[in-house]
């Protein structure tokens, strides 16, 4: 597909994906390819490529002589980063954020404990660097810069756990943190207690203190849930 085709593909996907996850097309809705071609003024090839992407996310399924059918929400690939991004952009954002934060609270403390046992010296150094950069960007409404280091910190924790399943959740956590920032579900300056806790997690991992790493990470996720109660009730 050339650059123009990719641009058309992205435009159609950026319209259909969020519409499906927002419930504009309820489960069972049939999207006919010929109607999509006319609506978006694109070729059948572009529509087919978009449908393939949506099928890979389990948002739709193609049926011969029927068309493209929207699948029930419980069948969606809710771990797909783009599905998360679309859902966070919709009206269901508060519930989605709580669901994802509950997932984080179940996984990340355990990952931090494992990281304290398995992290390499290089990973310990990365954690410390990102934690200190979070401190440096935590004042003066520098949320975009803070987000970069926040995401990087949590990716290292998940990867340093040595568990490949945890590591694969790095993109999920990145989308949660990004969504909170982009949709103003954070204070203009991060909670000082949360910033300090990231530093303590880095210290605990470096010192091989699994229990402290787990406890501090759990406090981070509890704090994130508290923020949601205030900013996204």
PDB file of C-alpha atoms in Angstrom:
ATOM      1  CA  UNK A   1       0.000   0.000   0.000  1.00  0.00           C
ATOM      2  CA  UNK A   2       1.409   3.434  -1.000  1.00  0.00           C
ATOM      3  CA  UNK A   3       1.471   6.499   1.264  1.00  0.00           C
ATOM      4  CA  UNK A   4      -1.881   7.724  -0.033  1.00  0.00           C
ATOM      5  CA  UNK A   5      -3.447   4.327   0.604  1.00  0.00           C
ATOM      6  CA  UNK A   6      -2.019   4.221   4.118  1.00  0.00           C
ATOM      7  CA  UNK A   7      -3.428   7.683   4.773  1.00  0.00           C
ATOM      8  CA  UNK A   8      -6.890   6.643   3.628  1.00  0.00           C
ATOM      9  CA  UNK A   9      -6.633   3.434   5.644  1.00  0.00           C
ATOM     10  CA  UNK A  10      -5.706   5.395   8.774  1.00  0.00           C
ATOM     11  CA  UNK A  11      -8.572   7.849   8.236  1.00  0.00           C
ATOM     12  CA  UNK A  12     -11.205   5.141   7.912  1.00  0.00           C
ATOM     13  CA  UNK A  13      -9.800   3.162  10.847  1.00  0.00           C
ATOM     14  CA  UNK A  14      -9.697   6.299  13.015  1.00  0.00           C
ATOM     15  CA  UNK A  15     -13.407   6.791  12.337  1.00  0.00           C
ATOM     16  CA  UNK A  16     -14.743   3.235  12.523  1.00  0.00           C
ATOM     17  CA  UNK A  17     -12.685   1.955  15.452  1.00  0.00           C
ATOM     18  CA  UNK A  18     -13.727   4.607  17.993  1.00  0.00           C
ATOM     19  CA  UNK A  19     -17.326   4.468  16.728  1.00  0.00           C
ATOM     20  CA  UNK A  20     -17.510   0.723  17.359  1.00  0.00           C
ATOM     21  CA  UNK A  21     -15.915   0.881  20.815  1.00  0.00           C
ATOM     22  CA  UNK A  22     -18.162   3.812  21.767  1.00  0.00           C
ATOM     23  CA  UNK A  23     -21.226   1.735  20.961  1.00  0.00           C
ATOM     24  CA  UNK A  24     -22.336   3.762  17.943  1.00  0.00           C
ATOM     25  CA  UNK A  25     -22.608   0.424  16.156  1.00  0.00           C
ATOM     26  CA  UNK A  26     -24.198  -2.042  18.615  1.00  0.00           C
ATOM     27  CA  UNK A  27     -23.276  -5.739  18.513  1.00  0.00           C
ATOM     28  CA  UNK A  28     -24.842  -7.432  15.531  1.00  0.00           C
ATOM     29  CA  UNK A  29     -24.758  -4.307  13.380  1.00  0.00           C
ATOM     30  CA  UNK A  30     -23.820  -5.179   9.801  1.00  0.00           C
ATOM     31  CA  UNK A  31     -21.372  -2.853   8.052  1.00  0.00           C
ATOM     32  CA  UNK A  32     -21.573  -3.421   4.314  1.00  0.00           C
ATOM     33  CA  UNK A  33     -18.360  -2.874   2.392  1.00  0.00           C
ATOM     34  CA  UNK A  34     -20.046  -1.114  -0.517  1.00  0.00           C
ATOM     35  CA  UNK A  35     -21.670   1.361   1.873  1.00  0.00           C
ATOM     36  CA  UNK A  36     -18.335   1.968   3.609  1.00  0.00           C
ATOM     37  CA  UNK A  37     -16.674   2.607   0.255  1.00  0.00           C
ATOM     38  CA  UNK A  38     -19.251   5.284  -0.569  1.00  0.00           C
ATOM     39  CA  UNK A  39     -19.314   6.817   2.885  1.00  0.00           C
ATOM     40  CA  UNK A  40     -15.549   7.282   3.116  1.00  0.00           C
ATOM     41  CA  UNK A  41     -14.960   7.662  -0.635  1.00  0.00           C
ATOM     42  CA  UNK A  42     -12.284   4.968  -0.680  1.00  0.00           C
ATOM     43  CA  UNK A  43     -11.576   1.830  -2.665  1.00  0.00           C
ATOM     44  CA  UNK A  44     -12.679  -1.676  -1.747  1.00  0.00           C
ATOM     45  CA  UNK A  45      -9.018  -2.504  -1.069  1.00  0.00           C
ATOM     46  CA  UNK A  46      -8.797   0.176   1.622  1.00  0.00           C
ATOM     47  CA  UNK A  47     -12.031  -1.007   3.245  1.00  0.00           C
ATOM     48  CA  UNK A  48     -10.821  -4.602   3.245  1.00  0.00           C
ATOM     49  CA  UNK A  49      -7.546  -3.616   4.917  1.00  0.00           C
ATOM     50  CA  UNK A  50      -9.432  -1.695   7.601  1.00  0.00           C
ATOM     51  CA  UNK A  51     -11.744  -4.656   8.173  1.00  0.00           C
ATOM     52  CA  UNK A  52      -8.738  -6.964   8.554  1.00  0.00           C
ATOM     53  CA  UNK A  53      -7.359  -4.723  11.309  1.00  0.00           C
ATOM     54  CA  UNK A  54     -10.726  -4.584  13.074  1.00  0.00           C
ATOM     55  CA  UNK A  55     -11.015  -8.369  12.764  1.00  0.00           C
ATOM     56  CA  UNK A  56      -7.570  -8.798  14.325  1.00  0.00           C
ATOM     57  CA  UNK A  57      -8.889  -6.847  17.319  1.00  0.00           C
ATOM     58  CA  UNK A  58     -12.009  -9.044  17.387  1.00  0.00           C
ATOM     59  CA  UNK A  59     -14.216  -5.976  17.009  1.00  0.00           C
ATOM     60  CA  UNK A  60     -15.890  -7.350  13.904  1.00  0.00           C
ATOM     61  CA  UNK A  61     -16.203 -10.548  11.907  1.00  0.00           C
ATOM     62  CA  UNK A  62     -16.781 -11.001   8.185  1.00  0.00           C
ATOM     63  CA  UNK A  63     -19.542 -13.307   7.022  1.00  0.00           C
ATOM     64  CA  UNK A  64     -20.097 -14.309   3.429  1.00  0.00           C
ATOM     65  CA  UNK A  65     -23.329 -12.958   1.972  1.00  0.00           C
ATOM     66  CA  UNK A  66     -23.913 -11.015   5.187  1.00  0.00           C
ATOM     67  CA  UNK A  67     -21.154  -8.458   5.518  1.00  0.00           C
ATOM     68  CA  UNK A  68     -19.022  -7.215   8.359  1.00  0.00           C
ATOM     69  CA  UNK A  69     -20.734  -7.783  11.710  1.00  0.00           C
ATOM     70  CA  UNK A  70     -19.880  -5.959  14.943  1.00  0.00           C
ATOM     71  CA  UNK A  71     -19.002  -8.418  17.705  1.00  0.00           C
ATOM     72  CA  UNK A  72     -20.101  -8.199  21.371  1.00  0.00           C
ATOM     73  CA  UNK A  73     -17.803  -6.169  23.635  1.00  0.00           C
ATOM     74  CA  UNK A  74     -16.912  -9.242  25.691  1.00  0.00           C
ATOM     75  CA  UNK A  75     -15.224 -10.711  22.605  1.00  0.00           C
ATOM     76  CA  UNK A  76     -13.022  -7.679  21.873  1.00  0.00           C
ATOM     77  CA  UNK A  77      -9.255  -7.856  22.343  1.00  0.00           C
ATOM     78  CA  UNK A  78      -9.330  -5.500  25.300  1.00  0.00           C
ATOM     79  CA  UNK A  79      -5.552  -5.723  25.697  1.00  0.00           C
ATOM     80  CA  UNK A  80      -4.905  -4.292  22.238  1.00  0.00           C
ATOM     81  CA  UNK A  81      -3.319  -0.850  22.805  1.00  0.00           C
ATOM     82  CA  UNK A  82      -5.386   0.769  20.066  1.00  0.00           C
ATOM     83  CA  UNK A  83      -8.634  -0.631  21.458  1.00  0.00           C
ATOM     84  CA  UNK A  84      -7.648   0.760  24.855  1.00  0.00           C
ATOM     85  CA  UNK A  85      -6.884   4.149  23.277  1.00  0.00           C
ATOM     86  CA  UNK A  86     -10.252   4.257  21.525  1.00  0.00           C
ATOM     87  CA  UNK A  87     -12.175   3.221  24.615  1.00  0.00           C
ATOM     88  CA  UNK A  88     -10.404   5.825  26.740  1.00  0.00           C
ATOM     89  CA  UNK A  89     -11.432   8.483  24.212  1.00  0.00           C
ATOM     90  CA  UNK A  90     -15.104   7.577  24.622  1.00  0.00           C
ATOM     91  CA  UNK A  91     -17.839   8.216  27.150  1.00  0.00           C
ATOM     92  CA  UNK A  92     -17.003   5.002  29.016  1.00  0.00           C
ATOM     93  CA  UNK A  93     -13.620   6.402  30.044  1.00  0.00           C
ATOM     94  CA  UNK A  94     -14.122   6.359  33.860  1.00  0.00           C
ATOM     95  CA  UNK A  95     -15.126   2.681  33.934  1.00  0.00           C
ATOM     96  CA  UNK A  96     -12.349   1.755  31.520  1.00  0.00           C
ATOM     97  CA  UNK A  97      -9.752   3.565  33.615  1.00  0.00           C
ATOM     98  CA  UNK A  98     -10.921   1.771  36.748  1.00  0.00           C
ATOM     99  CA  UNK A  99     -10.796  -1.585  34.998  1.00  0.00           C
ATOM    100  CA  UNK A 100      -7.262  -0.965  33.739  1.00  0.00           C
ATOM    101  CA  UNK A 101      -6.069   0.430  37.062  1.00  0.00           C
ATOM    102  CA  UNK A 102      -7.459  -2.644  38.834  1.00  0.00           C
ATOM    103  CA  UNK A 103      -5.432  -4.750  36.399  1.00  0.00           C
ATOM    104  CA  UNK A 104      -2.342  -2.720  37.217  1.00  0.00           C
ATOM    105  CA  UNK A 105      -2.944  -3.142  40.955  1.00  0.00           C
ATOM    106  CA  UNK A 106      -3.038  -6.922  40.496  1.00  0.00           C
ATOM    107  CA  UNK A 107       0.018  -7.201  38.241  1.00  0.00           C
ATOM    108  CA  UNK A 108       2.507  -4.420  38.929  1.00  0.00           C
ATOM    109  CA  UNK A 109       3.169  -5.064  42.638  1.00  0.00           C
ATOM    110  CA  UNK A 110       3.992  -8.692  41.826  1.00  0.00           C
ATOM    111  CA  UNK A 111       6.159  -7.546  38.912  1.00  0.00           C
ATOM    112  CA  UNK A 112       8.045  -5.152  41.177  1.00  0.00           C
ATOM    113  CA  UNK A 113       8.735  -7.916  43.692  1.00  0.00           C
ATOM    114  CA  UNK A 114      10.121 -10.104  40.909  1.00  0.00           C
ATOM    115  CA  UNK A 115      12.136  -7.184  39.555  1.00  0.00           C
ATOM    116  CA  UNK A 116      13.815  -6.866  42.946  1.00  0.00           C
ATOM    117  CA  UNK A 117      14.981 -10.444  42.515  1.00  0.00           C
ATOM    118  CA  UNK A 118      15.863 -10.428  38.809  1.00  0.00           C
ATOM    119  CA  UNK A 119      16.701  -6.886  37.666  1.00  0.00           C
ATOM    120  CA  UNK A 120      20.102  -6.433  36.063  1.00  0.00           C
ATOM    121  CA  UNK A 121      22.412  -3.612  37.185  1.00  0.00           C
ATOM    122  CA  UNK A 122      21.529  -1.814  33.950  1.00  0.00           C
ATOM    123  CA  UNK A 123      17.821  -2.078  34.689  1.00  0.00           C
ATOM    124  CA  UNK A 124      18.339  -0.830  38.228  1.00  0.00           C
ATOM    125  CA  UNK A 125      20.194   2.170  36.810  1.00  0.00           C
ATOM    126  CA  UNK A 126      17.369   2.809  34.330  1.00  0.00           C
ATOM    127  CA  UNK A 127      14.769   2.728  37.087  1.00  0.00           C
ATOM    128  CA  UNK A 128      16.732   5.185  39.188  1.00  0.00           C
ATOM    129  CA  UNK A 129      17.258   7.500  36.217  1.00  0.00           C
ATOM    130  CA  UNK A 130      13.579   7.523  35.268  1.00  0.00           C
ATOM    131  CA  UNK A 131      12.462   7.980  38.888  1.00  0.00           C
ATOM    132  CA  UNK A 132      14.760  10.983  39.309  1.00  0.00           C
ATOM    133  CA  UNK A 133      13.573  12.442  36.022  1.00  0.00           C
ATOM    134  CA  UNK A 134      10.014  12.041  37.274  1.00  0.00           C
ATOM    135  CA  UNK A 135      10.983  14.097  40.319  1.00  0.00           C
ATOM    136  CA  UNK A 136      12.574  16.728  38.068  1.00  0.00           C
ATOM    137  CA  UNK A 137       9.454  17.074  35.894  1.00  0.00           C
ATOM    138  CA  UNK A 138       6.857  16.768  38.636  1.00  0.00           C
ATOM    139  CA  UNK A 139       6.456  20.527  39.157  1.00  0.00           C
ATOM    140  CA  UNK A 140       5.627  23.362  36.813  1.00  0.00           C
ATOM    141  CA  UNK A 141       2.914  21.525  34.868  1.00  0.00           C
ATOM    142  CA  UNK A 142       5.352  19.438  32.825  1.00  0.00           C
ATOM    143  CA  UNK A 143       2.973  16.513  32.399  1.00  0.00           C
ATOM    144  CA  UNK A 144       4.120  15.625  28.870  1.00  0.00           C
ATOM    145  CA  UNK A 145       7.736  15.297  29.995  1.00  0.00           C
ATOM    146  CA  UNK A 146       6.699  13.518  33.191  1.00  0.00           C
ATOM    147  CA  UNK A 147       4.664  11.014  31.168  1.00  0.00           C
ATOM    148  CA  UNK A 148       7.700   9.956  29.122  1.00  0.00           C
ATOM    149  CA  UNK A 149       9.617   8.931  32.235  1.00  0.00           C
ATOM    150  CA  UNK A 150       6.552   7.474  33.970  1.00  0.00           C
ATOM    151  CA  UNK A 151       5.908   5.133  31.041  1.00  0.00           C
ATOM    152  CA  UNK A 152       9.582   4.191  30.775  1.00  0.00           C
ATOM    153  CA  UNK A 153       9.744   3.448  34.525  1.00  0.00           C
ATOM    154  CA  UNK A 154       6.817   1.039  34.433  1.00  0.00           C
ATOM    155  CA  UNK A 155       8.059  -0.659  31.266  1.00  0.00           C
ATOM    156  CA  UNK A 156      11.362  -1.396  32.996  1.00  0.00           C
ATOM    157  CA  UNK A 157       9.599  -2.793  36.066  1.00  0.00           C
ATOM    158  CA  UNK A 158       7.496  -5.153  33.947  1.00  0.00           C
ATOM    159  CA  UNK A 159      10.452  -6.254  31.825  1.00  0.00           C
ATOM    160  CA  UNK A 160      12.831  -6.608  34.796  1.00  0.00           C
ATOM    161  CA  UNK A 161      10.374  -9.011  36.419  1.00  0.00           C
ATOM    162  CA  UNK A 162      11.747 -11.684  34.096  1.00  0.00           C
ATOM    163  CA  UNK A 163       8.168 -12.756  33.313  1.00  0.00           C
ATOM    164  CA  UNK A 164       7.441 -12.433  29.593  1.00  0.00           C
ATOM    165  CA  UNK A 165       3.688 -12.194  30.235  1.00  0.00           C
ATOM    166  CA  UNK A 166       4.166  -9.211  32.529  1.00  0.00           C
ATOM    167  CA  UNK A 167       6.579  -7.624  30.063  1.00  0.00           C
ATOM    168  CA  UNK A 168       3.965  -7.759  27.301  1.00  0.00           C
ATOM    169  CA  UNK A 169       1.693  -5.545  29.408  1.00  0.00           C
ATOM    170  CA  UNK A 170       4.067  -2.618  28.929  1.00  0.00           C
ATOM    171  CA  UNK A 171       1.980  -1.241  26.055  1.00  0.00           C
ATOM    172  CA  UNK A 172      -1.209  -1.596  28.092  1.00  0.00           C
ATOM    173  CA  UNK A 173       0.227   0.390  30.995  1.00  0.00           C
ATOM    174  CA  UNK A 174       1.595   2.971  28.558  1.00  0.00           C
ATOM    175  CA  UNK A 175      -1.889   3.514  27.122  1.00  0.00           C
ATOM    176  CA  UNK A 176      -3.400   3.878  30.606  1.00  0.00           C
ATOM    177  CA  UNK A 177      -0.830   6.480  31.643  1.00  0.00           C
ATOM    178  CA  UNK A 178      -1.126   8.304  28.329  1.00  0.00           C
ATOM    179  CA  UNK A 179      -4.922   8.292  28.487  1.00  0.00           C
ATOM    180  CA  UNK A 180      -4.936   9.730  31.993  1.00  0.00           C
ATOM    181  CA  UNK A 181      -2.701  12.580  30.855  1.00  0.00           C
ATOM    182  CA  UNK A 182      -4.356  13.337  27.505  1.00  0.00           C
ATOM    183  CA  UNK A 183      -7.862  13.315  28.975  1.00  0.00           C
ATOM    184  CA  UNK A 184      -6.929  15.385  32.055  1.00  0.00           C
ATOM    185  CA  UNK A 185      -7.540  12.577  34.531  1.00  0.00           C
ATOM    186  CA  UNK A 186      -4.491  13.723  36.482  1.00  0.00           C
ATOM    187  CA  UNK A 187      -3.707  16.729  38.608  1.00  0.00           C
ATOM    188  CA  UNK A 188      -1.807  19.524  36.815  1.00  0.00           C
ATOM    189  CA  UNK A 189       1.207  18.431  38.845  1.00  0.00           C
ATOM    190  CA  UNK A 190       1.558  14.744  39.815  1.00  0.00           C
ATOM    191  CA  UNK A 191       0.800  13.730  43.388  1.00  0.00           C
ATOM    192  CA  UNK A 192       4.060  14.268  45.344  1.00  0.00           C
ATOM    193  CA  UNK A 193       3.474  11.062  47.303  1.00  0.00           C
ATOM    194  CA  UNK A 194       3.239   9.058  44.068  1.00  0.00           C
ATOM    195  CA  UNK A 195       6.442  10.617  42.758  1.00  0.00           C
ATOM    196  CA  UNK A 196       8.264   9.749  45.978  1.00  0.00           C
ATOM    197  CA  UNK A 197       6.939   6.198  45.865  1.00  0.00           C
ATOM    198  CA  UNK A 198       8.499   5.687  42.421  1.00  0.00           C
ATOM    199  CA  UNK A 199      11.863   6.667  43.860  1.00  0.00           C
ATOM    200  CA  UNK A 200      11.348   4.217  46.727  1.00  0.00           C
ATOM    201  CA  UNK A 201      10.458   1.420  44.302  1.00  0.00           C
ATOM    202  CA  UNK A 202      13.691   2.064  42.386  1.00  0.00           C
ATOM    203  CA  UNK A 203      15.637   1.951  45.656  1.00  0.00           C
ATOM    204  CA  UNK A 204      13.935  -1.258  46.776  1.00  0.00           C
ATOM    205  CA  UNK A 205      14.644  -2.983  43.462  1.00  0.00           C
ATOM    206  CA  UNK A 206      18.273  -1.910  43.573  1.00  0.00           C
ATOM    207  CA  UNK A 207      18.569  -3.159  47.162  1.00  0.00           C
ATOM    208  CA  UNK A 208      16.854  -6.493  46.290  1.00  0.00           C
ATOM    209  CA  UNK A 209      14.058  -5.794  48.775  1.00  0.00           C
ATOM    210  CA  UNK A 210      11.132  -7.568  47.120  1.00  0.00           C
ATOM    211  CA  UNK A 211       8.639  -6.946  49.927  1.00  0.00           C
ATOM    212  CA  UNK A 212       9.284  -3.177  49.944  1.00  0.00           C
ATOM    213  CA  UNK A 213       9.205  -2.973  46.140  1.00  0.00           C
ATOM    214  CA  UNK A 214       5.840  -4.737  46.120  1.00  0.00           C
ATOM    215  CA  UNK A 215       4.374  -2.620  48.939  1.00  0.00           C
ATOM    216  CA  UNK A 216       5.446   0.695  47.403  1.00  0.00           C
ATOM    217  CA  UNK A 217       4.118  -0.278  43.990  1.00  0.00           C
ATOM    218  CA  UNK A 218       0.814  -1.270  45.535  1.00  0.00           C
ATOM    219  CA  UNK A 219       0.616   2.178  47.130  1.00  0.00           C
ATOM    220  CA  UNK A 220       1.155   3.728  43.689  1.00  0.00           C
ATOM    221  CA  UNK A 221      -1.822   1.860  42.247  1.00  0.00           C
ATOM    222  CA  UNK A 222      -3.992   2.640  45.287  1.00  0.00           C
ATOM    223  CA  UNK A 223      -3.158   6.305  44.823  1.00  0.00           C
ATOM    224  CA  UNK A 224      -4.106   6.097  41.136  1.00  0.00           C
ATOM    225  CA  UNK A 225      -7.520   4.722  42.116  1.00  0.00           C
ATOM    226  CA  UNK A 226      -7.961   7.555  44.617  1.00  0.00           C
ATOM    227  CA  UNK A 227      -7.229  10.070  41.881  1.00  0.00           C
ATOM    228  CA  UNK A 228      -9.884   8.480  39.675  1.00  0.00           C
ATOM    229  CA  UNK A 229     -12.443   8.858  42.463  1.00  0.00           C
ATOM    230  CA  UNK A 230     -11.734  12.593  42.442  1.00  0.00           C
ATOM    231  CA  UNK A 231     -11.155  13.323  38.750  1.00  0.00           C
ATOM    232  CA  UNK A 232     -13.300  10.688  37.011  1.00  0.00           C
ATOM    233  CA  UNK A 233     -16.120   9.786  39.403  1.00  0.00           C
TER     234      UNK A 233
END
